[in-house]
Amino acid sequence: MARPTVARIHLEAISHNYRLASRMAGDARAMAVVKADGYGHGIRAVAHALAEDAGKYAVACLEEARAIREAGLTHPVALLQGVHQQADLKDCVHEDFEPVLHSPAQLAWLSASTEVPRFWLKVNTGMNRLGFRPEELAGVWSGLKAAGHDSNLLGFVTHFACADQPGNPMTAQQTQCFEQATAPWPELMRSVGNSAAHFLEGQPLYQWSRPGIMLYGGSPMEGKTGLELGLKPAMTLEAPLIATRTVRAGESVGYGATWTADKDTRMGMVAIGYGDGYPRHAGTDTPAAIGGRRIRLLGRVSMDMLAVDLSSVPDAREGDTVELWGDTVSVDEVATCAGTIGYELLTGVTARVPRIYQ
Ligand SMILES: *Cc1c(COP(=O)(O)O)cnc(C)c1O
């Protein structure tokens, strides 16, 4: 029998979360962000689950967009990082991919192309990763007009740096900067909102929002879990208890002997570790669950296993299923314990862990 360490993917939760995003987006439509293999949930299955609801998908790169086509879906797909070579533009035309162009080099490929896709322009309003500065847009526009490519421009995209913090003034500043920068083209579309922006009161989302993490039930907001925001967890990561023992007072557990029992303690070993994508930085006291009851990790996470405290679940037995995250323990809590965010944990579940769709 196969090792029962699995990620159960709840496609109904993903649909629920998408519908919530859609409602929260108001008049904007929500393109479903399914990059990084659907945030670790499997891009094909996720794209299929959203096929009826979502009018558009968004991914980071061409390979991911092709996976959507290979899954038999024909929706437009936005490429959030544009393309990496001129030849890719031709594929975009034929496949209905919409690259978000962010650099002079990408524009040069566009002018040199005979076949030009519909595309977006990325505007840098303060994130300072990618995009044209507001004052550069007029020049970019004249270049597009001169090449006869202006009619392929769908609109403008920008990205927020601090939307996960509701009180942070930077989001309003970026929004204002974006409004001013794009005001000369009122007939074109605009897109600003990642998941977090859906939760900011009064935040304009224009024609298209771009929810990612919230589709999977992960929290986009600092200090809040997805459950607290009304999201349903789309992944339950589970593994079997493969051994139980009592460690005596004074004995330690695991590499580095970082946890020592202060009294005799019944503990268990769980068949999952950082080789499966469970974060090694999650230390003693990180929550897990058995049968809906919360337990805690003990000591260091190894590559293929980790130790848990069974004091609070005396009836737990070898073969029982341990939830590492899911309905009882939010991935956001585990992430906080590991000094990271749910995004990293969800996208980091390795290929060794089968995804089971239900
Ligand atoms: C990944 C990404 C998103 C989605 O962000 P979430 O925080 O996961 O909602 C939106 N826009 C861009 C440009 C992205 O790269």
Short mmCIF file of N, CA and C in Angstrom, two decimals, residues 75-212:
data_model
loop_
_atom_site.label_atom_id
_atom_site.label_comp_id
_atom_site.label_asym_id
_atom_site.label_seq_id
_atom_site.Cartn_x
_atom_site.Cartn_y
_atom_site.Cartn_z
N HIS A 75 -10.23 29.48 -22.14
CA HIS A 75 -10.33 30.86 -21.63
C HIS A 75 -9.05 31.66 -21.93
N PRO A 76 -9.17 32.99 -22.03
CA PRO A 76 -7.95 33.79 -22.10
C PRO A 76 -7.12 33.60 -20.84
N VAL A 77 -5.79 33.70 -21.00
CA VAL A 77 -4.89 33.55 -19.85
C VAL A 77 -3.93 34.72 -19.83
N ALA A 78 -3.92 35.47 -18.73
CA ALA A 78 -2.96 36.57 -18.59
C ALA A 78 -1.63 36.01 -18.11
N LEU A 79 -0.53 36.49 -18.75
CA LEU A 79 0.82 36.08 -18.34
C LEU A 79 1.40 37.23 -17.53
N LEU A 80 1.44 37.07 -16.21
CA LEU A 80 1.74 38.21 -15.34
C LEU A 80 3.17 38.73 -15.47
N GLN A 81 4.08 37.92 -16.02
CA GLN A 81 5.44 38.43 -16.23
C GLN A 81 5.76 38.66 -17.70
N GLY A 82 4.70 38.68 -18.52
CA GLY A 82 4.95 38.89 -19.94
C GLY A 82 5.61 37.67 -20.55
N VAL A 83 6.55 37.90 -21.49
CA VAL A 83 7.21 36.79 -22.17
C VAL A 83 8.72 36.93 -22.00
N HIS A 84 9.43 35.83 -22.27
CA HIS A 84 10.88 35.83 -22.07
C HIS A 84 11.66 35.89 -23.38
N GLN A 85 10.95 35.80 -24.50
CA GLN A 85 11.62 35.94 -25.80
C GLN A 85 10.59 36.34 -26.85
N GLN A 86 11.08 36.92 -27.93
CA GLN A 86 10.17 37.44 -28.95
C GLN A 86 9.26 36.36 -29.53
N ALA A 87 9.81 35.17 -29.73
CA ALA A 87 9.04 34.09 -30.37
C ALA A 87 7.79 33.74 -29.56
N ASP A 88 7.85 33.98 -28.25
CA ASP A 88 6.69 33.64 -27.40
C ASP A 88 5.45 34.46 -27.77
N LEU A 89 5.67 35.65 -28.35
CA LEU A 89 4.53 36.52 -28.66
C LEU A 89 3.60 35.86 -29.68
N LYS A 90 4.21 35.12 -30.59
CA LYS A 90 3.43 34.41 -31.61
C LYS A 90 2.52 33.37 -30.96
N ASP A 91 3.09 32.64 -30.00
CA ASP A 91 2.27 31.65 -29.26
C ASP A 91 1.10 32.34 -28.58
N CYS A 92 1.36 33.52 -28.03
CA CYS A 92 0.30 34.26 -27.33
C CYS A 92 -0.85 34.56 -28.30
N VAL A 93 -0.50 34.95 -29.53
CA VAL A 93 -1.54 35.25 -30.52
C VAL A 93 -2.39 34.01 -30.77
N HIS A 94 -1.71 32.89 -31.01
CA HIS A 94 -2.44 31.68 -31.40
C HIS A 94 -3.20 31.04 -30.25
N GLU A 95 -2.70 31.23 -29.03
CA GLU A 95 -3.30 30.56 -27.88
C GLU A 95 -4.23 31.47 -27.07
N ASP A 96 -4.35 32.75 -27.46
CA ASP A 96 -5.14 33.72 -26.69
C ASP A 96 -4.57 33.92 -25.28
N PHE A 97 -3.25 34.05 -25.21
CA PHE A 97 -2.60 34.43 -23.97
C PHE A 97 -2.38 35.94 -24.01
N GLU A 98 -2.54 36.58 -22.87
CA GLU A 98 -2.43 38.04 -22.79
C GLU A 98 -1.22 38.42 -21.93
N PRO A 99 -0.06 38.63 -22.53
CA PRO A 99 1.11 38.97 -21.73
C PRO A 99 0.97 40.37 -21.11
N VAL A 100 1.44 40.50 -19.89
CA VAL A 100 1.52 41.80 -19.23
C VAL A 100 2.95 42.28 -19.45
N LEU A 101 3.12 43.25 -20.34
CA LEU A 101 4.47 43.67 -20.72
C LEU A 101 4.97 44.73 -19.75
N HIS A 102 6.23 44.56 -19.32
CA HIS A 102 6.73 45.43 -18.25
C HIS A 102 8.01 46.14 -18.58
N SER A 103 8.65 45.82 -19.73
CA SER A 103 10.00 46.37 -19.96
C SER A 103 10.18 46.86 -21.40
N PRO A 104 11.14 47.77 -21.60
CA PRO A 104 11.45 48.22 -22.96
C PRO A 104 11.84 47.05 -23.86
N ALA A 105 12.51 46.04 -23.33
CA ALA A 105 12.92 44.90 -24.16
C ALA A 105 11.69 44.17 -24.69
N GLN A 106 10.69 43.98 -23.83
CA GLN A 106 9.47 43.30 -24.29
C GLN A 106 8.75 44.13 -25.35
N LEU A 107 8.77 45.46 -25.19
CA LEU A 107 8.13 46.32 -26.19
C LEU A 107 8.86 46.26 -27.52
N ALA A 108 10.20 46.13 -27.43
CA ALA A 108 10.98 46.05 -28.66
C ALA A 108 10.63 44.76 -29.41
N TRP A 109 10.44 43.66 -28.70
CA TRP A 109 10.02 42.41 -29.35
C TRP A 109 8.66 42.59 -30.03
N LEU A 110 7.80 43.34 -29.34
CA LEU A 110 6.47 43.59 -29.88
C LEU A 110 6.59 44.35 -31.21
N SER A 111 7.39 45.45 -31.22
CA SER A 111 7.48 46.25 -32.46
C SER A 111 8.10 45.45 -33.58
N ALA A 112 8.97 44.50 -33.22
CA ALA A 112 9.64 43.72 -34.26
C ALA A 112 8.79 42.55 -34.75
N SER A 113 7.61 42.37 -34.16
CA SER A 113 6.79 41.19 -34.51
C SER A 113 5.74 41.53 -35.56
N THR A 114 5.48 40.55 -36.40
CA THR A 114 4.39 40.74 -37.36
C THR A 114 3.07 40.32 -36.75
N GLU A 115 3.13 39.30 -35.88
CA GLU A 115 1.91 38.86 -35.20
C GLU A 115 1.96 39.35 -33.77
N VAL A 116 0.97 40.13 -33.38
CA VAL A 116 0.99 40.77 -32.06
C VAL A 116 -0.26 40.38 -31.27
N PRO A 117 -0.06 39.87 -30.04
CA PRO A 117 -1.22 39.46 -29.23
C PRO A 117 -1.89 40.66 -28.57
N ARG A 118 -3.04 40.41 -28.00
CA ARG A 118 -3.60 41.40 -27.09
C ARG A 118 -2.75 41.38 -25.84
N PHE A 119 -2.48 42.56 -25.27
CA PHE A 119 -1.55 42.59 -24.14
C PHE A 119 -1.94 43.69 -23.16
N TRP A 120 -1.32 43.62 -21.99
CA TRP A 120 -1.48 44.62 -20.95
C TRP A 120 -0.15 45.31 -20.72
N LEU A 121 -0.19 46.49 -20.11
CA LEU A 121 1.05 47.15 -19.70
C LEU A 121 1.10 47.21 -18.19
N LYS A 122 2.27 46.88 -17.64
CA LYS A 122 2.45 46.93 -16.19
C LYS A 122 2.94 48.32 -15.80
N VAL A 123 2.28 48.90 -14.81
CA VAL A 123 2.67 50.23 -14.34
C VAL A 123 3.27 50.08 -12.94
N ASN A 124 4.44 50.67 -12.76
CA ASN A 124 5.11 50.64 -11.46
C ASN A 124 4.63 51.82 -10.62
N THR A 125 3.80 51.52 -9.63
CA THR A 125 3.26 52.61 -8.80
C THR A 125 3.91 52.62 -7.41
N GLY A 126 5.00 51.88 -7.25
CA GLY A 126 5.68 51.92 -5.96
C GLY A 126 6.19 50.58 -5.46
N MET A 127 5.72 49.48 -6.05
CA MET A 127 6.22 48.16 -5.68
C MET A 127 7.69 48.03 -6.09
N ASN A 128 8.00 48.67 -7.24
CA ASN A 128 9.38 48.67 -7.73
C ASN A 128 9.96 47.29 -8.00
N ARG A 129 9.09 46.39 -8.46
CA ARG A 129 9.63 45.13 -9.00
C ARG A 129 9.68 45.27 -10.51
N LEU A 130 8.49 45.46 -11.11
CA LEU A 130 8.40 45.52 -12.58
C LEU A 130 7.51 46.68 -13.00
N GLY A 131 7.67 47.11 -14.23
CA GLY A 131 6.71 48.04 -14.81
C GLY A 131 7.30 49.37 -15.23
N PHE A 132 6.48 50.09 -16.00
CA PHE A 132 6.86 51.42 -16.47
C PHE A 132 6.44 52.45 -15.44
N ARG A 133 7.26 53.45 -15.28
CA ARG A 133 6.87 54.55 -14.39
C ARG A 133 5.73 55.32 -15.05
N PRO A 134 4.86 55.95 -14.22
CA PRO A 134 3.74 56.71 -14.78
C PRO A 134 4.18 57.68 -15.88
N GLU A 135 5.28 58.39 -15.67
CA GLU A 135 5.69 59.40 -16.65
C GLU A 135 6.20 58.78 -17.96
N GLU A 136 6.42 57.47 -17.97
CA GLU A 136 6.89 56.82 -19.20
C GLU A 136 5.74 56.38 -20.11
N LEU A 137 4.50 56.38 -19.57
CA LEU A 137 3.39 55.78 -20.32
C LEU A 137 3.10 56.52 -21.63
N ALA A 138 3.20 57.86 -21.62
CA ALA A 138 2.89 58.63 -22.83
C ALA A 138 3.84 58.22 -23.96
N GLY A 139 5.11 58.07 -23.61
CA GLY A 139 6.10 57.67 -24.61
C GLY A 139 5.84 56.25 -25.12
N VAL A 140 5.50 55.36 -24.20
CA VAL A 140 5.19 53.98 -24.58
C VAL A 140 4.00 53.97 -25.55
N TRP A 141 3.00 54.77 -25.22
CA TRP A 141 1.79 54.85 -26.05
C TRP A 141 2.13 55.34 -27.45
N SER A 142 2.96 56.40 -27.56
CA SER A 142 3.29 56.89 -28.91
C SER A 142 4.02 55.82 -29.69
N GLY A 143 4.89 55.08 -29.02
CA GLY A 143 5.60 53.99 -29.69
C GLY A 143 4.63 52.95 -30.22
N LEU A 144 3.66 52.60 -29.40
CA LEU A 144 2.68 51.59 -29.82
C LEU A 144 1.86 52.09 -31.00
N LYS A 145 1.49 53.36 -30.95
CA LYS A 145 0.69 53.96 -32.03
C LYS A 145 1.48 53.96 -33.34
N ALA A 146 2.75 54.37 -33.20
CA ALA A 146 3.60 54.44 -34.40
C ALA A 146 3.72 53.05 -35.05
N ALA A 147 3.78 52.00 -34.21
CA ALA A 147 3.92 50.64 -34.75
C ALA A 147 2.57 50.05 -35.15
N GLY A 148 1.49 50.78 -34.84
CA GLY A 148 0.15 50.28 -35.17
C GLY A 148 -0.33 49.19 -34.21
N HIS A 149 0.25 49.14 -33.02
CA HIS A 149 -0.11 48.09 -32.06
C HIS A 149 -0.98 48.58 -30.92
N ASP A 150 -1.36 49.86 -30.97
CA ASP A 150 -2.12 50.43 -29.85
C ASP A 150 -3.47 49.76 -29.67
N SER A 151 -4.06 49.25 -30.78
CA SER A 151 -5.39 48.66 -30.64
C SER A 151 -5.33 47.28 -29.97
N ASN A 152 -4.13 46.73 -29.80
CA ASN A 152 -4.00 45.44 -29.10
C ASN A 152 -3.86 45.61 -27.59
N LEU A 153 -3.72 46.86 -27.16
CA LEU A 153 -3.54 47.11 -25.73
C LEU A 153 -4.88 46.98 -25.01
N LEU A 154 -4.95 46.01 -24.10
CA LEU A 154 -6.19 45.79 -23.34
C LEU A 154 -6.32 46.79 -22.19
N GLY A 155 -5.20 47.09 -21.55
CA GLY A 155 -5.27 47.99 -20.42
C GLY A 155 -4.02 47.93 -19.55
N PHE A 156 -4.19 48.37 -18.31
CA PHE A 156 -3.06 48.59 -17.40
C PHE A 156 -3.19 47.76 -16.13
N VAL A 157 -2.04 47.32 -15.65
CA VAL A 157 -1.99 46.48 -14.44
C VAL A 157 -0.99 47.11 -13.47
N THR A 158 -1.34 47.13 -12.19
CA THR A 158 -0.32 47.44 -11.20
C THR A 158 -0.50 46.49 -10.02
N HIS A 159 0.46 46.48 -9.10
CA HIS A 159 0.44 45.52 -8.00
C HIS A 159 0.79 46.24 -6.70
N PHE A 160 0.03 45.90 -5.64
CA PHE A 160 0.22 46.57 -4.34
C PHE A 160 1.31 45.92 -3.50
N ALA A 161 2.02 46.76 -2.77
CA ALA A 161 3.08 46.26 -1.90
C ALA A 161 2.58 45.90 -0.51
N CYS A 162 1.54 46.59 -0.03
CA CYS A 162 1.17 46.48 1.38
C CYS A 162 -0.32 46.27 1.60
N ALA A 163 -1.02 45.68 0.62
CA ALA A 163 -2.47 45.53 0.75
C ALA A 163 -2.86 44.56 1.87
N ASP A 164 -1.90 43.77 2.36
CA ASP A 164 -2.20 42.84 3.46
C ASP A 164 -2.33 43.56 4.80
N GLN A 165 -2.00 44.85 4.82
CA GLN A 165 -2.11 45.64 6.06
C GLN A 165 -3.16 46.73 5.85
N PRO A 166 -4.39 46.52 6.39
CA PRO A 166 -5.49 47.45 6.11
C PRO A 166 -5.18 48.92 6.43
N GLY A 167 -4.37 49.19 7.42
CA GLY A 167 -4.14 50.58 7.78
C GLY A 167 -3.01 51.24 7.00
N ASN A 168 -2.36 50.49 6.13
CA ASN A 168 -1.16 51.04 5.49
C ASN A 168 -1.52 52.04 4.39
N PRO A 169 -1.04 53.29 4.49
CA PRO A 169 -1.42 54.32 3.52
C PRO A 169 -0.85 54.09 2.12
N MET A 170 0.09 53.16 1.99
CA MET A 170 0.73 52.98 0.68
C MET A 170 -0.26 52.51 -0.39
N THR A 171 -1.28 51.73 0.02
CA THR A 171 -2.23 51.22 -0.98
C THR A 171 -3.00 52.37 -1.62
N ALA A 172 -3.45 53.31 -0.79
CA ALA A 172 -4.18 54.47 -1.33
C ALA A 172 -3.26 55.30 -2.22
N GLN A 173 -2.01 55.44 -1.80
CA GLN A 173 -1.06 56.21 -2.61
C GLN A 173 -0.85 55.55 -3.97
N GLN A 174 -0.69 54.22 -3.95
CA GLN A 174 -0.48 53.50 -5.22
C GLN A 174 -1.72 53.60 -6.10
N THR A 175 -2.92 53.53 -5.46
CA THR A 175 -4.16 53.61 -6.23
C THR A 175 -4.27 54.96 -6.92
N GLN A 176 -3.96 56.02 -6.16
CA GLN A 176 -4.05 57.37 -6.72
C GLN A 176 -3.04 57.56 -7.85
N CYS A 177 -1.85 57.06 -7.63
CA CYS A 177 -0.80 57.15 -8.65
C CYS A 177 -1.26 56.44 -9.93
N PHE A 178 -1.88 55.27 -9.76
CA PHE A 178 -2.35 54.47 -10.90
C PHE A 178 -3.48 55.19 -11.63
N GLU A 179 -4.42 55.76 -10.86
CA GLU A 179 -5.55 56.49 -11.48
C GLU A 179 -5.02 57.61 -12.35
N GLN A 180 -4.10 58.39 -11.77
CA GLN A 180 -3.56 59.54 -12.52
C GLN A 180 -2.81 59.08 -13.75
N ALA A 181 -2.01 58.04 -13.57
CA ALA A 181 -1.16 57.57 -14.68
C ALA A 181 -2.00 57.06 -15.84
N THR A 182 -3.14 56.43 -15.54
CA THR A 182 -3.92 55.79 -16.60
C THR A 182 -5.10 56.65 -17.07
N ALA A 183 -5.28 57.83 -16.45
CA ALA A 183 -6.42 58.70 -16.78
C ALA A 183 -6.51 59.05 -18.27
N PRO A 184 -5.41 59.22 -18.99
CA PRO A 184 -5.54 59.56 -20.42
C PRO A 184 -6.18 58.46 -21.27
N TRP A 185 -6.36 57.25 -20.72
CA TRP A 185 -6.91 56.15 -21.52
C TRP A 185 -8.15 55.56 -20.84
N PRO A 186 -9.21 56.36 -20.68
CA PRO A 186 -10.37 55.89 -19.92
C PRO A 186 -11.08 54.71 -20.58
N GLU A 187 -10.84 54.52 -21.87
CA GLU A 187 -11.54 53.42 -22.57
C GLU A 187 -10.84 52.08 -22.35
N LEU A 188 -9.63 52.09 -21.78
CA LEU A 188 -8.91 50.84 -21.57
C LEU A 188 -9.19 50.27 -20.18
N MET A 189 -8.92 48.97 -19.99
CA MET A 189 -9.22 48.32 -18.72
C MET A 189 -8.09 48.53 -17.71
N ARG A 190 -8.45 48.31 -16.44
CA ARG A 190 -7.46 48.46 -15.38
C ARG A 190 -7.59 47.31 -14.39
N SER A 191 -6.46 46.92 -13.81
CA SER A 191 -6.46 45.80 -12.87
C SER A 191 -5.43 46.07 -11.78
N VAL A 192 -5.89 46.10 -10.54
CA VAL A 192 -4.95 46.38 -9.43
C VAL A 192 -4.96 45.32 -8.32
N GLY A 193 -6.06 44.57 -8.19
CA GLY A 193 -6.27 43.91 -6.90
C GLY A 193 -5.83 42.47 -6.78
N ASN A 194 -4.84 42.20 -5.93
CA ASN A 194 -4.56 40.84 -5.47
C ASN A 194 -5.64 40.45 -4.45
N SER A 195 -5.54 39.28 -3.84
CA SER A 195 -6.56 38.85 -2.87
C SER A 195 -6.79 39.89 -1.79
N ALA A 196 -5.69 40.38 -1.21
CA ALA A 196 -5.80 41.30 -0.07
C ALA A 196 -6.68 42.50 -0.40
N ALA A 197 -6.56 43.01 -1.63
CA ALA A 197 -7.30 44.22 -2.00
C ALA A 197 -8.81 44.00 -1.92
N HIS A 198 -9.27 42.73 -2.06
CA HIS A 198 -10.70 42.45 -1.95
C HIS A 198 -11.22 42.71 -0.54
N PHE A 199 -10.33 42.66 0.44
CA PHE A 199 -10.73 42.81 1.83
C PHE A 199 -10.55 44.25 2.34
N LEU A 200 -10.15 45.16 1.46
CA LEU A 200 -9.95 46.55 1.88
C LEU A 200 -11.20 47.36 1.54
N GLU A 201 -11.79 47.94 2.55
CA GLU A 201 -13.03 48.67 2.32
C GLU A 201 -12.83 49.85 1.38
N GLY A 202 -13.73 49.98 0.41
CA GLY A 202 -13.69 51.13 -0.48
C GLY A 202 -12.59 51.08 -1.52
N GLN A 203 -11.85 49.98 -1.58
CA GLN A 203 -10.75 49.88 -2.55
C GLN A 203 -11.31 49.66 -3.96
N PRO A 204 -11.05 50.58 -4.92
CA PRO A 204 -11.52 50.31 -6.29
C PRO A 204 -10.76 49.14 -6.91
N LEU A 205 -11.47 48.28 -7.63
CA LEU A 205 -10.82 47.14 -8.29
C LEU A 205 -10.95 47.23 -9.82
N TYR A 206 -11.63 48.27 -10.31
CA TYR A 206 -11.75 48.53 -11.74
C TYR A 206 -12.38 47.34 -12.48
N GLN A 207 -11.82 46.95 -13.65
CA GLN A 207 -12.50 45.94 -14.48
C GLN A 207 -12.15 44.50 -14.09
N TRP A 208 -10.90 44.28 -13.67
CA TRP A 208 -10.47 42.90 -13.36
C TRP A 208 -9.70 42.87 -12.04
N SER A 209 -10.12 42.02 -11.12
CA SER A 209 -9.29 41.77 -9.95
C SER A 209 -8.51 40.48 -10.18
N ARG A 210 -7.53 40.21 -9.30
CA ARG A 210 -6.63 39.06 -9.52
C ARG A 210 -6.45 38.25 -8.24
N PRO A 211 -7.51 37.59 -7.77
CA PRO A 211 -7.37 36.82 -6.54
C PRO A 211 -6.54 35.55 -6.74
N GLY A 212 -5.60 35.33 -5.84
CA GLY A 212 -4.79 34.10 -5.87
C GLY A 212 -5.00 33.33 -4.58
#
